[in-house]
PDB file of C-alpha atoms in Angstrom:
ATOM      1  CA  ALA A 594     -18.097   0.181  -1.026  1.00 53.00           C
ATOM      2  CA  GLN A 595     -15.096   0.597  -3.289  1.00 58.00           C
ATOM      3  CA  LYS A 596     -13.288   3.709  -2.181  1.00 90.00           C
ATOM      4  CA  ILE A 597     -10.575   3.777  -4.835  1.00 94.00           C
ATOM      5  CA  THR A 598     -11.250   2.881  -8.460  1.00 95.00           C
ATOM      6  CA  GLN A 599      -8.599   2.357 -11.092  1.00 96.00           C
ATOM      7  CA  THR A 600     -10.387   1.440 -14.289  1.00 95.00           C
ATOM      8  CA  GLN A 601      -7.319   0.574 -16.358  1.00 94.00           C
ATOM      9  CA  PRO A 602      -5.975  -2.882 -15.484  1.00 93.00           C
ATOM     10  CA  GLY A 603      -3.193  -2.456 -18.038  1.00 94.00           C
ATOM     11  CA  MET A 604      -1.716   0.358 -20.092  1.00 94.00           C
ATOM     12  CA  PHE A 605       0.911   0.566 -22.801  1.00 96.00           C
ATOM     13  CA  VAL A 606       2.941   3.643 -23.656  1.00 96.00           C
ATOM     14  CA  GLN A 607       5.769   4.307 -26.037  1.00 97.00           C
ATOM     15  CA  GLU A 608       9.076   5.313 -24.512  1.00 97.00           C
ATOM     16  CA  LYS A 609       9.452   9.108 -24.167  1.00 96.00           C
ATOM     17  CA  GLU A 610       5.726   9.714 -24.420  1.00 97.00           C
ATOM     18  CA  ALA A 611       3.462  10.891 -21.588  1.00 97.00           C
ATOM     19  CA  VAL A 612       0.857   8.637 -19.994  1.00 97.00           C
ATOM     20  CA  THR A 613      -2.067   9.236 -17.647  1.00 97.00           C
ATOM     21  CA  LEU A 614      -3.182   6.638 -15.124  1.00 98.00           C
ATOM     22  CA  ASP A 615      -6.719   7.129 -13.868  1.00 97.00           C
ATOM     23  CA  CYS A 616      -7.884   7.118 -10.271  1.00 98.00           C
ATOM     24  CA  THR A 617     -11.242   8.048  -8.799  1.00 97.00           C
ATOM     25  CA  TYR A 618     -12.092   7.955  -5.133  1.00 96.00           C
ATOM     26  CA  ASP A 619     -15.046   8.101  -2.830  1.00 93.00           C
ATOM     27  CA  THR A 620     -15.118   9.846   0.528  1.00 89.00           C
ATOM     28  CA  SER A 621     -17.375  12.065   2.548  1.00 86.00           C
ATOM     29  CA  ASP A 622     -14.466  13.539   4.475  1.00 86.00           C
ATOM     30  CA  GLN A 623     -13.357  17.076   3.724  1.00 87.00           C
ATOM     31  CA  SER A 624      -9.785  16.353   4.750  1.00 86.00           C
ATOM     32  CA  TYR A 625      -7.958  13.535   3.064  1.00 88.00           C
ATOM     33  CA  GLY A 626      -4.784  12.710   1.237  1.00 90.00           C
ATOM     34  CA  LEU A 627      -4.217  11.004  -2.088  1.00 93.00           C
ATOM     35  CA  PHE A 628      -1.101   9.025  -2.872  1.00 94.00           C
ATOM     36  CA  TRP A 629       0.457   7.120  -5.735  1.00 97.00           C
ATOM     37  CA  TYR A 630       2.799   4.187  -5.311  1.00 97.00           C
ATOM     38  CA  LYS A 631       4.877   2.251  -7.821  1.00 97.00           C
ATOM     39  CA  GLN A 632       5.522  -1.460  -7.504  1.00 96.00           C
ATOM     40  CA  PRO A 633       8.160  -2.782  -9.922  1.00 96.00           C
ATOM     41  CA  SER A 634       8.568  -6.471 -10.614  1.00 93.00           C
ATOM     42  CA  SER A 635      10.978  -6.740  -7.693  1.00 92.00           C
ATOM     43  CA  GLY A 636       7.975  -6.218  -5.418  1.00 91.00           C
ATOM     44  CA  GLU A 637       8.792  -3.210  -3.260  1.00 92.00           C
ATOM     45  CA  MET A 638       6.248  -0.418  -2.874  1.00 94.00           C
ATOM     46  CA  ILE A 639       7.714   2.969  -3.742  1.00 94.00           C
ATOM     47  CA  PHE A 640       5.990   6.217  -2.771  1.00 93.00           C
ATOM     48  CA  LEU A 641       5.747   8.600  -5.731  1.00 96.00           C
ATOM     49  CA  ILE A 642       3.559  11.591  -4.996  1.00 95.00           C
ATOM     50  CA  TYR A 643       1.035  13.057  -2.558  1.00 93.00           C
ATOM     51  CA  GLN A 644      -1.896  15.470  -2.945  1.00 93.00           C
ATOM     52  CA  GLY A 645      -3.814  16.946  -0.026  1.00 90.00           C
ATOM     53  CA  SER A 646      -7.501  17.648  -0.364  1.00 90.00           C
ATOM     54  CA  TYR A 647      -6.970  21.300   0.519  1.00 89.00           C
ATOM     55  CA  ASP A 648      -4.053  21.808  -1.847  1.00 88.00           C
ATOM     56  CA  GLU A 649      -5.068  24.146  -4.621  1.00 84.00           C
ATOM     57  CA  GLN A 650      -2.186  23.338  -6.898  1.00 89.00           C
ATOM     58  CA  ASN A 651      -1.520  19.973  -8.455  1.00 91.00           C
ATOM     59  CA  ALA A 652       1.388  18.130  -6.912  1.00 91.00           C
ATOM     60  CA  THR A 653       4.507  17.513  -8.985  1.00 92.00           C
ATOM     61  CA  GLU A 654       7.579  15.391  -8.298  1.00 91.00           C
ATOM     62  CA  GLY A 655      10.025  15.312 -11.156  1.00 95.00           C
ATOM     63  CA  ARG A 656       8.399  13.499 -14.080  1.00 96.00           C
ATOM     64  CA  TYR A 657       5.309  12.725 -11.985  1.00 97.00           C
ATOM     65  CA  SER A 658       2.374  15.035 -11.590  1.00 96.00           C
ATOM     66  CA  LEU A 659      -1.024  14.515 -10.083  1.00 96.00           C
ATOM     67  CA  ASN A 660      -4.035  15.888 -11.934  1.00 95.00           C
ATOM     68  CA  PHE A 661      -6.373  16.595  -9.029  1.00 95.00           C
ATOM     69  CA  GLN A 662     -10.009  17.381  -9.817  1.00 95.00           C
ATOM     70  CA  LYS A 663     -11.753  17.588  -6.484  1.00 94.00           C
ATOM     71  CA  ALA A 664     -15.295  18.069  -7.753  1.00 93.00           C
ATOM     72  CA  ARG A 665     -14.957  14.974  -9.916  1.00 95.00           C
ATOM     73  CA  LYS A 666     -13.117  13.084  -7.159  1.00 95.00           C
ATOM     74  CA  SER A 667     -10.324  12.137  -9.459  1.00 96.00           C
ATOM     75  CA  ALA A 668      -6.582  12.049  -8.869  1.00 97.00           C
ATOM     76  CA  ASN A 669      -4.905  10.936 -12.070  1.00 97.00           C
ATOM     77  CA  LEU A 670      -1.174  10.320 -12.244  1.00 98.00           C
ATOM     78  CA  VAL A 671       0.648  11.780 -15.217  1.00 97.00           C
ATOM     79  CA  ILE A 672       4.077  10.454 -16.099  1.00 97.00           C
ATOM     80  CA  SER A 673       5.923  12.586 -18.609  1.00 95.00           C
ATOM     81  CA  ALA A 674       8.667  11.295 -20.904  1.00 95.00           C
ATOM     82  CA  SER A 675       8.142   7.625 -20.032  1.00 96.00           C
ATOM     83  CA  GLN A 676      11.209   5.475 -19.488  1.00 97.00           C
ATOM     84  CA  LEU A 677      11.594   1.717 -19.711  1.00 97.00           C
ATOM     85  CA  GLY A 678      12.129   1.663 -15.951  1.00 96.00           C
ATOM     86  CA  ASP A 679       8.626   3.039 -15.454  1.00 97.00           C
ATOM     87  CA  SER A 680       7.171  -0.353 -16.342  1.00 97.00           C
ATOM     88  CA  ALA A 681       5.481  -1.442 -13.114  1.00 97.00           C
ATOM     89  CA  MET A 682       2.201  -1.652 -11.217  1.00 97.00           C
ATOM     90  CA  TYR A 683       0.883   1.678 -10.037  1.00 98.00           C
ATOM     91  CA  PHE A 684      -1.447   1.999  -7.071  1.00 97.00           C
ATOM     92  CA  CYS A 685      -3.605   4.938  -6.104  1.00 97.00           C
ATOM     93  CA  ALA A 686      -4.338   5.251  -2.383  1.00 94.00           C
ATOM     94  CA  MET A 687      -6.321   7.481  -0.066  1.00 92.00           C
ATOM     95  CA  ARG A 688      -5.968   8.311   3.570  1.00 88.00           C
ATOM     96  CA  GLU A 689      -8.909   9.913   5.287  1.00 81.00           C
ATOM     97  CA  ALA A 690      -8.211  12.217   8.204  1.00 74.00           C
ATOM     98  CA  TYR A 691     -10.717  10.313  10.326  1.00 64.00           C
ATOM     99  CA  GLY A 692      -9.616   6.723  10.819  1.00 61.00           C
ATOM    100  CA  GLN A 693      -6.127   7.183   9.476  1.00 71.00           C
ATOM    101  CA  ASN A 694      -6.344   4.051   7.396  1.00 77.00           C
ATOM    102  CA  PHE A 695      -4.838   3.782   3.917  1.00 84.00           C
ATOM    103  CA  VAL A 696      -7.073   2.354   1.208  1.00 88.00           C
ATOM    104  CA  PHE A 697      -5.527   1.170  -2.035  1.00 92.00           C
ATOM    105  CA  GLY A 698      -6.985   0.754  -5.480  1.00 94.00           C
ATOM    106  CA  PRO A 699      -6.576  -2.442  -7.541  1.00 93.00           C
ATOM    107  CA  GLY A 700      -3.658  -1.014  -9.493  1.00 95.00           C
ATOM    108  CA  THR A 701      -2.763  -0.389 -13.126  1.00 97.00           C
ATOM    109  CA  ARG A 702       0.025  -2.294 -14.836  1.00 97.00           C
ATOM    110  CA  LEU A 703       2.009   0.046 -17.059  1.00 97.00           C
ATOM    111  CA  SER A 704       4.234  -1.311 -19.785  1.00 97.00           C
ATOM    112  CA  VAL A 705       6.640   1.067 -21.523  1.00 97.00           C
ATOM    113  CA  LEU A 706       7.542  -0.029 -25.028  1.00 96.00           C
ATOM    114  CA  PRO A 707      10.926   0.741 -26.600  1.00 94.00           C
TER     115      PRO A 707
ATOM    116  CA  ASP B 761      17.578   6.412   8.161  1.00 62.00           C
ATOM    117  CA  ALA B 762      16.543   2.789   8.176  1.00 81.00           C
ATOM    118  CA  GLY B 763      13.256   1.978   6.513  1.00 93.00           C
ATOM    119  CA  VAL B 764      10.663  -0.560   7.583  1.00 96.00           C
ATOM    120  CA  ILE B 765      12.432  -3.854   8.160  1.00 97.00           C
ATOM    121  CA  GLN B 766      10.681  -7.153   7.647  1.00 97.00           C
ATOM    122  CA  SER B 767      11.790 -10.712   8.211  1.00 97.00           C
ATOM    123  CA  PRO B 768      11.937 -13.253   6.806  1.00 97.00           C
ATOM    124  CA  ARG B 769      12.057 -12.081   3.212  1.00 96.00           C
ATOM    125  CA  HIS B 770      11.073 -15.490   1.926  1.00 96.00           C
ATOM    126  CA  GLU B 771       9.517 -18.448   3.694  1.00 96.00           C
ATOM    127  CA  VAL B 772       8.365 -21.791   2.451  1.00 97.00           C
ATOM    128  CA  THR B 773       6.483 -23.892   4.959  1.00 97.00           C
ATOM    129  CA  GLU B 774       4.270 -26.919   5.060  1.00 97.00           C
ATOM    130  CA  MET B 775       0.565 -26.747   5.595  1.00 97.00           C
ATOM    131  CA  GLY B 776      -0.290 -26.852   9.264  1.00 97.00           C
ATOM    132  CA  GLN B 777       2.900 -25.229  10.456  1.00 97.00           C
ATOM    133  CA  GLU B 778       3.020 -21.968  12.389  1.00 97.00           C
ATOM    134  CA  VAL B 779       4.388 -18.968  10.546  1.00 98.00           C
ATOM    135  CA  THR B 780       5.662 -15.815  12.250  1.00 98.00           C
ATOM    136  CA  LEU B 781       6.391 -12.677  10.281  1.00 98.00           C
ATOM    137  CA  ARG B 782       8.272  -9.841  11.928  1.00 98.00           C
ATOM    138  CA  CYS B 783       8.372  -6.114  11.408  1.00 98.00           C
ATOM    139  CA  LYS B 784      10.378  -3.190  12.728  1.00 98.00           C
ATOM    140  CA  PRO B 785       8.718   0.117  11.798  1.00 97.00           C
ATOM    141  CA  ILE B 786      10.521   3.371  11.132  1.00 95.00           C
ATOM    142  CA  SER B 787      11.566   5.006  14.378  1.00 94.00           C
ATOM    143  CA  GLY B 788       9.106   7.691  15.450  1.00 91.00           C
ATOM    144  CA  HIS B 789       6.212   6.329  13.460  1.00 92.00           C
ATOM    145  CA  ASP B 790       2.998   5.903  15.419  1.00 90.00           C
ATOM    146  CA  TYR B 791       1.060   3.767  12.962  1.00 92.00           C
ATOM    147  CA  LEU B 792       1.867   0.268  11.818  1.00 95.00           C
ATOM    148  CA  PHE B 793      -0.017  -1.587   9.123  1.00 95.00           C
ATOM    149  CA  TRP B 794      -0.019  -5.186   7.919  1.00 97.00           C
ATOM    150  CA  TYR B 795      -1.121  -5.779   4.331  1.00 96.00           C
ATOM    151  CA  ARG B 796      -1.440  -8.927   2.278  1.00 96.00           C
ATOM    152  CA  GLN B 797      -1.026  -8.923  -1.495  1.00 95.00           C
ATOM    153  CA  THR B 798      -2.229 -11.630  -3.864  1.00 93.00           C
ATOM    154  CA  MET B 799      -2.926 -11.670  -7.573  1.00 89.00           C
ATOM    155  CA  MET B 800      -6.594 -12.378  -6.982  1.00 89.00           C
ATOM    156  CA  ARG B 801      -7.358  -9.892  -4.215  1.00 88.00           C
ATOM    157  CA  GLY B 802      -4.727  -7.213  -4.626  1.00 88.00           C
ATOM    158  CA  LEU B 803      -3.554  -5.309  -1.548  1.00 91.00           C
ATOM    159  CA  GLU B 804      -5.669  -6.041   1.501  1.00 91.00           C
ATOM    160  CA  LEU B 805      -5.313  -4.363   4.873  1.00 92.00           C
ATOM    161  CA  LEU B 806      -5.211  -7.005   7.577  1.00 95.00           C
ATOM    162  CA  ILE B 807      -4.766  -4.895  10.698  1.00 95.00           C
ATOM    163  CA  TYR B 808      -3.310  -1.613  11.834  1.00 93.00           C
ATOM    164  CA  PHE B 809      -1.993  -0.307  15.124  1.00 94.00           C
ATOM    165  CA  ASN B 810      -1.749   3.169  16.584  1.00 92.00           C
ATOM    166  CA  ASN B 811       0.692   3.624  19.450  1.00 93.00           C
ATOM    167  CA  ASN B 812       0.943  -0.167  19.747  1.00 95.00           C
ATOM    168  CA  VAL B 813      -2.828  -0.586  20.122  1.00 95.00           C
ATOM    169  CA  PRO B 814      -4.782  -2.503  17.451  1.00 95.00           C
ATOM    170  CA  ILE B 815      -7.288  -0.107  15.912  1.00 91.00           C
ATOM    171  CA  ASP B 816      -8.892  -2.100  13.128  1.00 90.00           C
ATOM    172  CA  ASP B 817      -8.475  -5.835  12.668  1.00 92.00           C
ATOM    173  CA  SER B 818     -11.532  -6.337  10.502  1.00 90.00           C
ATOM    174  CA  GLY B 819      -9.324  -7.444   7.644  1.00 91.00           C
ATOM    175  CA  MET B 820      -7.825 -10.380   9.501  1.00 94.00           C
ATOM    176  CA  PRO B 821      -9.150 -13.385   7.583  1.00 86.00           C
ATOM    177  CA  GLU B 822      -9.944 -15.699  10.455  1.00 82.00           C
ATOM    178  CA  ASP B 823      -8.842 -16.868  13.842  1.00 89.00           C
ATOM    179  CA  ARG B 824      -5.767 -18.487  12.394  1.00 95.00           C
ATOM    180  CA  PHE B 825      -4.279 -15.023  12.013  1.00 97.00           C
ATOM    181  CA  SER B 826      -3.093 -12.941  14.938  1.00 97.00           C
ATOM    182  CA  ALA B 827      -0.967  -9.822  15.243  1.00 97.00           C
ATOM    183  CA  LYS B 828       0.779  -8.195  18.156  1.00 97.00           C
ATOM    184  CA  MET B 829       2.754  -5.066  18.769  1.00 97.00           C
ATOM    185  CA  PRO B 830       4.434  -5.394  22.159  1.00 97.00           C
ATOM    186  CA  ASN B 831       6.372  -2.137  21.755  1.00 95.00           C
ATOM    187  CA  ALA B 832       6.860   0.747  19.374  1.00 95.00           C
ATOM    188  CA  SER B 833       9.650  -0.927  17.475  1.00 95.00           C
ATOM    189  CA  PHE B 834       8.353  -4.431  16.875  1.00 97.00           C
ATOM    190  CA  SER B 835       5.310  -6.249  15.542  1.00 98.00           C
ATOM    191  CA  THR B 836       4.514  -9.820  14.590  1.00 98.00           C
ATOM    192  CA  LEU B 837       1.929 -11.437  12.372  1.00 98.00           C
ATOM    193  CA  LYS B 838       1.283 -15.109  13.109  1.00 98.00           C
ATOM    194  CA  ILE B 839      -0.555 -17.691  11.099  1.00 97.00           C
ATOM    195  CA  GLN B 840      -1.371 -20.904  12.917  1.00 96.00           C
ATOM    196  CA  PRO B 841      -2.050 -23.319  11.349  1.00 96.00           C
ATOM    197  CA  SER B 842      -0.983 -22.171   7.904  1.00 96.00           C
ATOM    198  CA  GLU B 843      -2.844 -23.211   4.753  1.00 96.00           C
ATOM    199  CA  PRO B 844      -1.881 -23.078   1.055  1.00 96.00           C
ATOM    200  CA  ARG B 845      -4.365 -20.240   0.483  1.00 95.00           C
ATOM    201  CA  ASP B 846      -2.281 -18.099   2.854  1.00 96.00           C
ATOM    202  CA  SER B 847       0.469 -17.980   0.237  1.00 97.00           C
ATOM    203  CA  ALA B 848       0.990 -14.289  -0.513  1.00 97.00           C
ATOM    204  CA  VAL B 849       3.304 -11.357   0.010  1.00 97.00           C
ATOM    205  CA  TYR B 850       2.821  -9.801   3.427  1.00 98.00           C
ATOM    206  CA  PHE B 851       3.799  -6.173   3.751  1.00 97.00           C
ATOM    207  CA  CYS B 852       4.393  -4.231   6.895  1.00 97.00           C
ATOM    208  CA  ALA B 853       4.188  -0.450   6.652  1.00 95.00           C
ATOM    209  CA  SER B 854       4.404   2.494   9.011  1.00 94.00           C
ATOM    210  CA  SER B 855       3.568   6.174   9.139  1.00 91.00           C
ATOM    211  CA  ARG B 856       3.493   9.101  11.519  1.00 86.00           C
ATOM    212  CA  GLN B 857       0.373  10.300  13.220  1.00 73.00           C
ATOM    213  CA  GLY B 858      -1.139  13.562  12.203  1.00 63.00           C
ATOM    214  CA  ALA B 859      -2.347  15.114   9.038  1.00 58.00           C
ATOM    215  CA  SER B 860      -3.524  12.876   6.231  1.00 60.00           C
ATOM    216  CA  GLY B 861      -0.405  13.855   4.378  1.00 65.00           C
ATOM    217  CA  ASN B 862       1.839  11.563   6.356  1.00 77.00           C
ATOM    218  CA  THR B 863       2.621   8.931   3.836  1.00 86.00           C
ATOM    219  CA  ILE B 864       2.943   5.241   4.522  1.00 90.00           C
ATOM    220  CA  TYR B 865       6.297   3.566   4.020  1.00 93.00           C
ATOM    221  CA  PHE B 866       6.472  -0.096   3.170  1.00 95.00           C
ATOM    222  CA  GLY B 867       8.924  -2.797   4.017  1.00 96.00           C
ATOM    223  CA  GLU B 868      10.215  -5.037   1.261  1.00 95.00           C
ATOM    224  CA  GLY B 869       7.619  -7.694   2.060  1.00 96.00           C
ATOM    225  CA  SER B 870       7.681 -11.274   3.285  1.00 97.00           C
ATOM    226  CA  TRP B 871       7.015 -13.756   0.490  1.00 96.00           C
ATOM    227  CA  LEU B 872       5.185 -16.703   2.023  1.00 97.00           C
ATOM    228  CA  THR B 873       4.587 -20.003   0.284  1.00 97.00           C
ATOM    229  CA  VAL B 874       2.596 -22.702   2.053  1.00 97.00           C
ATOM    230  CA  VAL B 875       2.830 -26.122   0.410  1.00 96.00           C
TER     231      VAL B 875
END
C-alpha cells in the first residue's frame, strides 16, 4: 500500500510568490515523523524540515513551513517568497517509530519562473 | 562534521561485470540505508542496517544484489553480474537510532551506468 502520496507531479510558481506542495500519508502508528527533502538538478538530497506526530505547532524553517493536519493525514510543504534556486524535486517522507524505515513519496517537480 | 561519504561518484561498467559501491556513514549513526533512484521507479529502499545488522532487505531486487556492513563505519553494495537495467543513482544514507525525529542524511550518490 502506498504510504506517501504526492499528487502533483509538477508545479509552476512565479518568483516571489508562495507555493504549496501536497503530501498525504498513511500509517496506523501514533508516533511518526514527517520530513521534506529537496533534490536539485545536481542530484543531492537536502533535508528541509521535520514535523513530529505529537507536535502541536506547525514546523517552520526559514522560508519553509509544514502545514500539518493530523486528522486528514496531510503534511503539505509551503515555500514562501519562491526563488529561482527553489526549482527542484521535492520529496515527502515518513518515518514510523516502529520499524524505523523511511518511506518516500514519488516527488513533485517545482519550477520557479522568473 | 563529515557527511555520508560514497564512492565512486560515477561508474560506467560493462554488462556482466561486478560493481561495488561503498559508503561511510556519519559517525555515531546507528542506521544505514541503501536507496536506488530511477526515473521510472523513483526512490526505492533496497536494504537497511541497524547496528551493522541487516534489518530489512525486502527491497533488494534479486540475488545479483548483496550488501554488507562489516563495521559501524563502512558498508558495501555489490551487483554481480551487472545488467543495463541496474543503471541508476544509488544513495547511501544514515541516521541515529531513537525517536522518529532523527532525520536521514544522504550521501551525494553513486551514478551507475551499465552498458
